[in-house]
Amino acid sequence: MNFNFTRNIHFTKLIKAANRLREFNFRMLPGTSNSLFHVDVPDDRGNRIMFKMQKADNQWKIVDEGLPVWVSGNENLLNDAICEEVS
């Protein structure tokens, strides 16, 4: 009997954004390419902001547009969080 295991990566990081510590949740869905993370974070009212990050040129970049500045402005910190966890 041969088993095939797919790694499910899911982690949470506290990152300071807009002068507050915010809980960013990262998830790489099994069965998808290893170059896409789904990320979500609550805003000040508790609404979830969901977006994707894709690996391009050895950097994790935000794919979606129309995100708050405190999310898109911290792309480098989000990249570092993913690299730290995946490596």
Coordinates of C-alpha atoms in Angstrom, one line a residue:
M1 CA 0.0 0.0 0.0
N2 CA 1.4 3.4 -1.0
F3 CA 0.4 6.6 0.7
N4 CA 0.8 10.0 -0.7
F5 CA 1.0 12.8 1.9
T6 CA 0.4 16.5 1.0
R7 CA 1.7 19.0 3.5
N8 CA -0.9 21.4 4.8
I9 CA 0.8 24.6 5.9
H10 CA -1.2 26.9 8.2
F11 CA 0.3 29.4 10.7
T12 CA -0.5 32.7 12.4
K13 CA 1.9 35.6 12.9
L14 CA 1.4 38.8 14.9
I15 CA 2.7 41.7 12.8
K16 CA 2.6 45.4 13.7
A17 CA 0.5 47.3 11.1
A18 CA -1.1 50.7 11.5
N19 CA 0.4 51.1 15.0
R20 CA -1.3 47.9 16.2
L21 CA -0.4 44.2 16.5
R22 CA -2.6 42.4 14.1
E23 CA -3.1 38.6 13.7
F24 CA -2.3 37.5 10.2
N25 CA -3.4 33.9 9.3
F26 CA -1.6 32.2 6.4
R27 CA -2.7 29.1 4.7
M28 CA -1.3 27.1 1.7
L29 CA -4.1 24.9 0.5
P30 CA -3.1 21.3 -0.3
G31 CA -3.3 20.3 -3.9
T32 CA -2.5 23.8 -5.1
S33 CA 0.9 25.0 -6.3
N34 CA 3.5 25.8 -3.7
S35 CA 3.6 29.3 -4.8
L36 CA 0.2 30.6 -3.4
F37 CA -0.8 31.6 0.1
H38 CA -4.2 32.6 1.3
V39 CA -4.0 35.3 4.0
D40 CA -6.6 36.9 6.2
V41 CA -6.5 39.5 8.9
P42 CA -9.3 41.3 10.9
D43 CA -9.7 45.1 10.5
D44 CA -10.5 47.5 13.4
R45 CA -14.2 46.5 13.2
G46 CA -13.6 42.8 13.2
N47 CA -14.3 42.3 9.4
R48 CA -11.9 39.8 7.7
I49 CA -9.7 41.1 5.0
M50 CA -8.7 38.2 2.7
F51 CA -6.1 38.3 0.0
K52 CA -3.6 36.1 -1.7
M53 CA 0.2 36.2 -1.9
Q54 CA 2.1 34.6 -4.8
K55 CA 5.8 33.7 -5.1
A56 CA 7.5 35.6 -7.9
D57 CA 11.3 36.1 -8.2
N58 CA 11.9 34.5 -4.8
Q59 CA 9.6 37.1 -3.1
W60 CA 6.1 36.7 -1.9
K61 CA 3.9 39.4 -3.4
I62 CA 0.3 40.5 -2.8
V63 CA -1.8 39.5 -5.7
D64 CA -5.1 41.3 -4.9
E65 CA -5.7 45.0 -5.3
G66 CA -7.9 47.4 -3.3
L67 CA -6.4 46.4 0.1
P68 CA -6.0 48.9 3.0
V69 CA -2.7 50.7 3.0
W70 CA -1.7 49.1 6.3
V71 CA -1.9 45.7 4.6
S72 CA -0.2 46.5 1.3
G73 CA 2.4 48.7 3.0
N74 CA 3.6 45.7 5.0
E75 CA 4.2 43.4 2.1
N76 CA 7.9 43.0 3.1
L77 CA 7.0 41.9 6.6
L78 CA 4.4 39.4 5.2
N79 CA 7.1 38.1 2.9
D80 CA 9.5 37.6 5.8
A81 CA 6.8 35.8 7.8
I82 CA 6.2 33.3 5.0
C83 CA 9.9 32.8 4.3
E84 CA 10.6 32.2 8.0
E85 CA 7.8 29.6 8.3
V86 CA 8.4 27.7 5.0
S87 CA 12.2 27.4 5.1

